[in-house]
GROMACS .gro file of C-alpha atoms in nm:
model
  358
    1MET     CA    1   2.223  -0.835   1.651
    2LYS     CA    2   2.022  -1.149   1.585
    3PRO     CA    3   1.855  -1.276   1.903
    4SER     CA    4   1.973  -1.603   2.048
    5ALA     CA    5   1.771  -1.914   1.975
    6ASP     CA    6   1.797  -2.016   2.341
    7PRO     CA    7   1.446  -1.969   2.485
    8TYR     CA    8   1.576  -1.938   2.841
    9GLU     CA    9   1.744  -1.606   2.763
   10ARG     CA   10   1.400  -1.448   2.709
   11PRO     CA   11   1.166  -1.665   2.915
   12VAL     CA   12   0.902  -1.418   3.037
   13ARG     CA   13   0.638  -1.477   2.770
   14PHE     CA   14   0.666  -1.855   2.773
   15ARG     CA   15   0.688  -1.872   3.151
   16PHE     CA   16   0.370  -1.666   3.183
   17ALA     CA   17   0.185  -1.877   2.924
   18THR     CA   18   0.302  -2.204   3.081
   19ALA     CA   19   0.185  -2.090   3.424
   20LEU     CA   20  -0.158  -1.996   3.286
   21TYR     CA   21  -0.208  -2.333   3.118
   22GLY     CA   22  -0.108  -2.515   3.435
   23LEU     CA   23  -0.348  -2.295   3.632
   24TYR     CA   24  -0.632  -2.377   3.391
   25TYR     CA   25  -0.570  -2.751   3.421
   26GLY     CA   26  -0.578  -2.720   3.799
   27ILE     CA   27  -0.901  -2.520   3.796
   28ALA     CA   28  -1.060  -2.783   3.571
   29ALA     CA   29  -0.947  -3.057   3.810
   30SER     CA   30  -1.085  -2.867   4.110
   31VAL     CA   31  -1.424  -2.826   3.944
   32LEU     CA   32  -1.443  -3.187   3.826
   33LEU     CA   33  -1.340  -3.321   4.168
   34ASP     CA   34  -1.573  -3.081   4.353
   35LEU     CA   35  -1.291  -2.949   4.567
   36GLU     CA   36  -1.372  -2.671   4.812
   37ASP     CA   37  -1.202  -2.412   5.030
   38GLU     CA   38  -0.822  -2.431   5.048
   39ALA     CA   39  -0.803  -2.739   4.827
   40ALA     CA   40  -0.980  -2.560   4.541
   41VAL     CA   41  -0.709  -2.293   4.547
   42ALA     CA   42  -0.415  -2.519   4.625
   43VAL     CA   43  -0.459  -2.761   4.333
   44PRO     CA   44  -0.445  -2.491   4.056
   45LEU     CA   45  -0.139  -2.337   4.221
   46MET     CA   46   0.031  -2.675   4.239
   47THR     CA   47  -0.042  -2.768   3.877
   48SER     CA   48   0.080  -2.425   3.764
   49GLY     CA   49   0.402  -2.477   3.955
   50LEU     CA   50   0.450  -2.828   3.821
   51TRP     CA   51   0.418  -2.706   3.461
   52LEU     CA   52   0.678  -2.436   3.529
   53MET     CA   53   0.912  -2.698   3.676
   54GLY     CA   54   0.908  -2.906   3.357
   55PRO     CA   55   1.273  -2.838   3.259
   56VAL     CA   56   1.383  -2.950   3.607
   57ILE     CA   57   1.157  -3.253   3.634
   58ASN     CA   58   1.259  -3.386   3.292
   59PRO     CA   59   1.574  -3.203   3.174
   60ARG     CA   60   1.651  -3.442   2.888
   61LYS     CA   61   1.317  -3.361   2.728
   62TYR     CA   62   1.414  -2.993   2.702
   63GLU     CA   63   1.757  -3.044   2.548
   64GLY     CA   64   1.789  -2.851   2.222
   65VAL     CA   65   1.465  -2.659   2.278
   66THR     CA   66   1.430  -2.338   2.072
   67PHE     CA   67   1.186  -2.050   2.065
   68ASN     CA   68   1.000  -2.220   1.782
   69THR     CA   69   0.962  -2.535   1.991
   70LEU     CA   70   0.798  -2.350   2.277
   71ARG     CA   71   0.595  -2.143   2.034
   72LEU     CA   72   0.451  -2.456   1.872
   73VAL     CA   73   0.391  -2.612   2.214
   74ASN     CA   74   0.190  -2.310   2.329
   75THR     CA   75   0.005  -2.309   1.998
   76GLY     CA   76  -0.082  -2.675   2.049
   77ARG     CA   77  -0.200  -2.610   2.404
   78PHE     CA   78  -0.418  -2.319   2.297
   79LEU     CA   79  -0.569  -2.499   2.000
   80GLY     CA   80  -0.622  -2.798   2.227
   81LEU     CA   81  -0.838  -2.582   2.451
   82LEU     CA   82  -1.049  -2.480   2.151
   83TYR     CA   83  -1.066  -2.826   1.995
   84GLY     CA   84  -1.132  -2.993   2.328
   85GLY     CA   85  -1.402  -2.741   2.411
   86SER     CA   86  -1.564  -2.803   2.072
   87LEU     CA   87  -1.541  -3.177   2.122
   88GLY     CA   88  -1.695  -3.144   2.467
   89LEU     CA   89  -1.976  -2.935   2.322
   90ALA     CA   90  -2.033  -3.197   2.053
   91LEU     CA   91  -2.043  -3.475   2.312
   92GLY     CA   92  -2.228  -3.296   2.591
   93GLY     CA   93  -2.472  -3.085   2.390
   94ASP     CA   94  -2.737  -2.946   2.621
   95GLU     CA   95  -2.700  -3.218   2.885
   96ASP     CA   96  -2.674  -3.122   3.252
   97ASN     CA   97  -2.309  -3.228   3.271
   98ALA     CA   98  -2.205  -3.048   2.950
   99GLU     CA   99  -1.983  -2.802   3.137
  100ASP     CA  100  -1.790  -3.082   3.303
  101VAL     CA  101  -1.743  -3.260   2.970
  102ILE     CA  102  -1.613  -2.939   2.810
  103LEU     CA  103  -1.371  -2.874   3.098
  104ALA     CA  104  -1.238  -3.229   3.092
  105SER     CA  105  -1.202  -3.261   2.715
  106SER     CA  106  -1.046  -2.915   2.673
  107SER     CA  107  -0.786  -2.984   2.943
  108LEU     CA  108  -0.696  -3.331   2.818
  109MET     CA  109  -0.674  -3.222   2.454
  110SER     CA  110  -0.469  -2.915   2.544
  111ILE     CA  111  -0.217  -3.129   2.732
  112GLY     CA  112  -0.215  -3.390   2.455
  113LEU     CA  113  -0.166  -3.143   2.169
  114GLY     CA  114   0.101  -2.959   2.365
  115GLU     CA  115   0.302  -3.277   2.414
  116ALA     CA  116   0.245  -3.383   2.053
  117ALA     CA  117   0.365  -3.042   1.932
  118PHE     CA  118   0.677  -3.076   2.147
  119ALA     CA  119   0.768  -3.411   1.991
  120ILE     CA  120   0.680  -3.305   1.635
  121GLN     CA  121   0.882  -2.983   1.649
  122LYS     CA  122   1.195  -3.157   1.774
  123ASP     CA  123   1.164  -3.394   1.478
  124ARG     CA  124   1.037  -3.164   1.201
  125ASN     CA  125   1.171  -2.822   1.310
  126PHE     CA  126   0.897  -2.602   1.168
  127SER     CA  127   0.983  -2.236   1.109
  128ALA     CA  128   0.805  -1.956   1.296
  129GLY     CA  129   0.616  -1.870   0.976
  130GLN     CA  130   0.490  -2.227   0.935
  131ILE     CA  131   0.376  -2.240   1.296
  132ASP     CA  132   0.185  -1.913   1.267
  133LEU     CA  133   0.031  -2.020   0.936
  134MET     CA  134  -0.107  -2.338   1.092
  135ARG     CA  135  -0.252  -2.140   1.380
  136HIS     CA  136  -0.399  -1.874   1.150
  137TYR     CA  137  -0.570  -2.119   0.920
  138SER     CA  138  -0.697  -2.323   1.212
  139PHE     CA  139  -0.877  -2.012   1.340
  140LEU     CA  140  -0.992  -1.913   0.992
  141SER     CA  141  -1.127  -2.258   0.905
  142GLY     CA  142  -1.296  -2.294   1.245
  143TRP     CA  143  -1.464  -1.955   1.204
  144THR     CA  144  -1.573  -2.041   0.849
  145ALA     CA  145  -1.719  -2.373   0.966
  146LEU     CA  146  -1.910  -2.191   1.242
  147ALA     CA  147  -2.045  -1.936   0.992
  148LEU     CA  148  -2.154  -2.215   0.758
  149THR     CA  149  -2.334  -2.393   1.041
  150VAL     CA  150  -2.517  -2.074   1.139
  151ALA     CA  151  -2.606  -2.004   0.773
  152LEU     CA  152  -2.766  -2.345   0.746
  153SER     CA  153  -2.979  -2.259   1.050
  154ASP     CA  154  -2.849  -2.566   1.225
  155GLN     CA  155  -2.746  -2.417   1.559
  156ASP     CA  156  -2.769  -2.729   1.772
  157GLU     CA  157  -2.487  -2.737   2.026
  158ARG     CA  158  -2.359  -3.073   1.911
  159THR     CA  159  -2.351  -2.967   1.547
  160VAL     CA  160  -2.177  -2.639   1.627
  161GLY     CA  161  -1.911  -2.816   1.833
  162ALA     CA  162  -1.848  -3.082   1.569
  163SER     CA  163  -1.826  -2.829   1.285
  164VAL     CA  164  -1.582  -2.601   1.468
  165LEU     CA  165  -1.368  -2.902   1.559
  166ALA     CA  166  -1.364  -3.031   1.200
  167GLY     CA  167  -1.293  -2.685   1.060
  168GLY     CA  168  -1.011  -2.616   1.304
  169VAL     CA  169  -0.834  -2.946   1.243
  170SER     CA  170  -0.865  -2.910   0.865
  171GLY     CA  171  -0.717  -2.560   0.896
  172LEU     CA  172  -0.405  -2.707   1.055
  173PHE     CA  173  -0.343  -2.919   0.746
  174ILE     CA  174  -0.422  -2.628   0.514
  175GLY     CA  175  -0.173  -2.402   0.693
  176HIS     CA  176   0.090  -2.676   0.691
  177GLY     CA  177   0.044  -2.732   0.318
  178ILE     CA  178   0.075  -2.361   0.238
  179GLY     CA  179   0.382  -2.327   0.460
  180THR     CA  180   0.566  -2.605   0.279
  181ARG     CA  181   0.523  -2.440  -0.062
  182TYR     CA  182   0.663  -2.098   0.029
  183ASP     CA  183   0.892  -1.970   0.303
  184TYR     CA  184   0.660  -1.726   0.479
  185THR     CA  185   0.814  -1.539   0.771
  186ARG     CA  186   0.645  -1.470   1.101
  187GLY     CA  187   0.606  -1.105   0.996
  188ASP     CA  188   0.438  -1.216   0.673
  189VAL     CA  189   0.182  -1.419   0.866
  190ASP     CA  190   0.115  -1.125   1.099
  191ALA     CA  191   0.021  -0.918   0.794
  192ILE     CA  192  -0.189  -1.204   0.652
  193GLY     CA  193  -0.380  -1.250   0.975
  194SER     CA  194  -0.455  -0.882   1.028
  195LEU     CA  195  -0.577  -0.834   0.670
  196SER     CA  196  -0.802  -1.138   0.707
  197THR     CA  197  -0.954  -0.988   1.023
  198ILE     CA  198  -1.001  -0.647   0.859
  199SER     CA  199  -1.170  -0.812   0.560
  200ALA     CA  200  -1.413  -0.988   0.793
  201GLY     CA  201  -1.495  -0.650   0.951
  202LEU     CA  202  -1.559  -0.496   0.609
  203GLY     CA  203  -1.782  -0.795   0.530
  204PHE     CA  204  -1.986  -0.738   0.846
  205ALA     CA  205  -2.020  -0.370   0.756
  206ALA     CA  206  -2.145  -0.462   0.408
  207VAL     CA  207  -2.424  -0.689   0.532
  208TYR     CA  208  -2.530  -0.522   0.857
  209GLU     CA  209  -2.804  -0.305   0.707
  210ARG     CA  210  -2.965  -0.608   0.546
  211LEU     CA  211  -2.975  -0.828   0.853
  212ASP     CA  212  -3.325  -0.712   0.942
  213GLU     CA  213  -3.445  -0.671   0.584
  214THR     CA  214  -3.431  -1.030   0.462
  215GLU     CA  215  -3.586  -1.353   0.576
  216ASP     CA  216  -3.263  -1.540   0.505
  217SER     CA  217  -3.052  -1.325   0.735
  218ASP     CA  218  -2.860  -1.630   0.857
  219LEU     CA  219  -2.712  -1.669   0.510
  220LEU     CA  220  -2.556  -1.323   0.531
  221ILE     CA  221  -2.303  -1.450   0.785
  222LEU     CA  222  -2.131  -1.621   0.494
  223ILE     CA  223  -2.032  -1.283   0.347
  224PRO     CA  224  -1.787  -1.183   0.624
  225ALA     CA  225  -1.664  -1.544   0.631
  226VAL     CA  226  -1.594  -1.536   0.257
  227ALA     CA  227  -1.444  -1.187   0.293
  228SER     CA  228  -1.199  -1.310   0.557
  229ILE     CA  229  -1.095  -1.598   0.330
  230ALA     CA  230  -1.055  -1.359   0.036
  231GLY     CA  231  -0.843  -1.124   0.248
  232SER     CA  232  -0.623  -1.412   0.356
  233VAL     CA  233  -0.575  -1.540   0.000
  234ALA     CA  234  -0.498  -1.191  -0.131
  235ALA     CA  235  -0.245  -1.137   0.147
  236LEU     CA  236  -0.079  -1.472   0.075
  237ARG     CA  237  -0.009  -1.353  -0.276
  238SER     CA  238   0.096  -0.999  -0.192
  239VAL     CA  239   0.344  -1.086   0.084
  240GLN     CA  240   0.549  -1.314  -0.139
  241GLY     CA  241   0.887  -1.151  -0.180
  242ALA     CA  242   0.833  -0.909   0.109
  243TYR     CA  243   0.994  -1.126   0.380
  244LEU     CA  244   0.866  -0.902   0.658
  245THR     CA  245   1.067  -0.912   0.977
  246ASP     CA  246   0.911  -0.986   1.315
  247ARG     CA  247   0.932  -0.619   1.402
  248GLN     CA  248   0.768  -0.509   1.076
  249GLY     CA  249   0.483  -0.757   1.117
  250THR     CA  250   0.427  -0.650   1.477
  251THR     CA  251   0.438  -0.284   1.379
  252ILE     CA  252   0.175  -0.342   1.110
  253ASN     CA  253  -0.055  -0.514   1.359
  254LEU     CA  254  -0.004  -0.250   1.628
  255ALA     CA  255  -0.060   0.040   1.388
  256THR     CA  256  -0.362  -0.134   1.236
  257SER     CA  257  -0.515  -0.186   1.579
  258GLY     CA  258  -0.440   0.176   1.662
  259ALA     CA  259  -0.614   0.298   1.348
  260ALA     CA  260  -0.916   0.084   1.435
  261LEU     CA  261  -0.932   0.245   1.780
  262VAL     CA  262  -0.906   0.590   1.624
  263GLY     CA  263  -1.197   0.500   1.396
  264LEU     CA  264  -1.395   0.382   1.697
  265GLY     CA  265  -1.324   0.709   1.876
  266ILE     CA  266  -1.435   0.912   1.573
  267SER     CA  267  -1.754   0.708   1.557
  268LEU     CA  268  -1.827   0.800   1.920
  269LEU     CA  269  -1.764   1.168   1.850
  270LEU     CA  270  -2.013   1.153   1.564
  271GLU     CA  271  -2.273   1.046   1.823
  272THR     CA  272  -2.415   0.786   1.589
  273GLU     CA  273  -2.613   0.488   1.712
  274SER     CA  274  -2.561   0.284   1.397
  275PRO     CA  275  -2.329  -0.014   1.445
  276LEU     CA  276  -2.264   0.013   1.072
  277VAL     CA  277  -2.062   0.331   1.128
  278PHE     CA  278  -1.864   0.173   1.411
  279ILE     CA  279  -1.779  -0.140   1.213
  280GLY     CA  280  -1.731   0.026   0.876
  281LEU     CA  281  -1.519   0.322   0.990
  282THR     CA  282  -1.294   0.120   1.218
  283SER     CA  283  -1.240  -0.146   0.949
  284ALA     CA  284  -1.178   0.113   0.674
  285LEU     CA  285  -0.916   0.306   0.874
  286ALA     CA  286  -0.749  -0.018   0.977
  287PHE     CA  287  -0.737  -0.131   0.614
  288ILE     CA  288  -0.582   0.198   0.496
  289MET     CA  289  -0.315   0.186   0.766
  290HIS     CA  290  -0.244  -0.182   0.699
  291GLN     CA  291  -0.193  -0.135   0.326
  292LYS     CA  292   0.017   0.182   0.367
  293LEU     CA  293   0.261   0.019   0.608
  294PHE     CA  294   0.266  -0.316   0.432
  295TYR     CA  295   0.366  -0.179   0.091
  296GLN     CA  296   0.614   0.059   0.251
  297TYR     CA  297   0.791  -0.232   0.418
  298LYS     CA  298   0.757  -0.458   0.114
  299TRP     CA  299   0.933  -0.220  -0.127
  300GLN     CA  300   1.188  -0.136   0.138
  301ASN     CA  301   1.278  -0.504   0.179
  302ILE     CA  302   1.275  -0.575  -0.194
  303ASN     CA  303   1.511  -0.288  -0.267
  304SER     CA  304   1.752  -0.362   0.017
  305SER     CA  305   1.761  -0.742   0.028
  306PRO     CA  306   1.902  -0.978  -0.238
  307ARG     CA  307   1.658  -1.237  -0.106
  308GLY     CA  308   1.364  -1.010  -0.181
  309ARG     CA  309   1.495  -0.909  -0.522
  310ARG     CA  310   1.537  -1.273  -0.627
  311SER     CA  311   1.182  -1.364  -0.532
  312TYR     CA  312   1.013  -1.058  -0.679
  313LYS     CA  313   0.947  -1.079  -1.053
  314LYS     CA  314   0.994  -0.733  -1.198
  315PRO     CA  315   0.822  -0.640  -1.524
  316PHE     CA  316   1.041  -0.607  -1.834
  317GLN     CA  317   1.227  -0.281  -1.883
  318ALA     CA  318   1.318  -0.111  -2.211
  319SER     CA  319   1.602   0.135  -2.271
  320LEU     CA  320   1.690   0.334  -2.585
  321GLN     CA  321   2.041   0.468  -2.646
  322LEU     CA  322   2.104   0.707  -2.937
  323LYS     CA  323   2.450   0.730  -3.101
  324PRO     CA  324   2.437   0.994  -3.379
  325GLU     CA  325   2.817   1.009  -3.391
  326ASN     CA  326   2.818   0.662  -3.552
  327TYR     CA  327   2.638   0.803  -3.858
  328PHE     CA  328   2.897   1.075  -3.917
  329MET     CA  329   3.188   0.840  -3.850
  330GLY     CA  330   3.051   0.581  -4.096
  331THR     CA  331   2.995   0.847  -4.364
  332ARG     CA  332   3.348   0.982  -4.329
  333MET     CA  333   3.505   0.637  -4.347
  334ALA     CA  334   3.306   0.544  -4.657
  335GLN     CA  335   3.430   0.863  -4.833
  336SER     CA  336   3.792   0.813  -4.728
  337SER     CA  337   4.038   0.689  -4.991
  338LEU     CA  338   4.189   0.456  -4.735
  339PHE     CA  339   3.879   0.234  -4.742
  340GLU     CA  340   3.782   0.252  -5.113
  341THR     CA  341   3.827  -0.124  -5.158
  342LEU     CA  342   3.583  -0.214  -4.879
  343PRO     CA  343   3.208  -0.242  -4.940
  344SER     CA  344   3.001   0.047  -4.805
  345SER     CA  345   2.799  -0.188  -4.584
  346ARG     CA  346   3.106  -0.224  -4.359
  347PHE     CA  347   3.058   0.136  -4.245
  348ASN     CA  348   2.691   0.107  -4.130
  349PHE     CA  349   2.731   0.150  -3.755
  350PRO     CA  350   2.415   0.145  -3.537
  351ILE     CA  351   2.286   0.490  -3.449
  352ALA     CA  352   2.031   0.361  -3.191
  353THR     CA  353   2.029   0.063  -2.948
  354LEU     CA  354   1.708  -0.071  -2.793
  355ARG     CA  355   1.748  -0.309  -2.498
  356PHE     CA  356   1.486  -0.521  -2.322
  357THR     CA  357   1.548  -0.659  -1.971
  358PHE     CA  358   1.320  -0.927  -1.829
   0.00000   0.00000   0.00000
């Protein structure tokens, strides 16, 4: 049975996340206001409770809310924490009050992006796949911007904060653009995200041994960054037509994480001290498990779903059908007195049929 779109029938995840965000905003307020003793504990509890009471305080605002609405709101809140923290780092740098600036900007931007996401989703109605794509590419672009900053040996706090902020925001637009061109499901994006992470791990394994062997070791950070982008792009192409369900995407991620833990355990049993073995083995086993499950689910969906079959372009097929009886029948008819007045070409029936299907 398809789950209801009413978020209040399965509220545990969103209730927990909402309470945590409210708690964070209260902690930030307590630190910024220098509250002590009972007040320092009371304010976070009160803000957490107020955020949970949102549907009661403003019921009209929550009319028509779906799972995707709350999912985008929580995505906006989380990205707001990252963007606000990056902005605070860019503004505060290494100043004495940098921590306060980061706390204030992260809280304000988290609240602002959460409210903006609420309004945008009620107007635009993004799918779960589009929401997850925007979040994925925001992380990917932010990480790439950080790697580029480190590679350029410009590790000033202000520069790092500004680059991560710029990369994360640009990733939102990249994910939105990709999501409008193809109907990726939430399960598809789960597979895309996990393959991107595995590719980054393989990239780290490839460059680890050379980190201490070259003077330009900072440039090597670009290899795992490029690998994660390549993994994401390859996954974008391969998932088209798969239409992975939420359960399939979650299963892929869980099994992939499990394979990585198995690889980590094997590395410990080998009693090796090389981080290369830890990174390489865990990433390799995760990659094998990911690809095995992904293609299993992909072909399963393509073969069972008209939606998958329409979107998957099969290669052309050829079939040959032999009909030797046509030769004997044509020969007999040509020799029969009943058909003496007809030309012999009328009795040339095809003895083989070759068909091509595209």
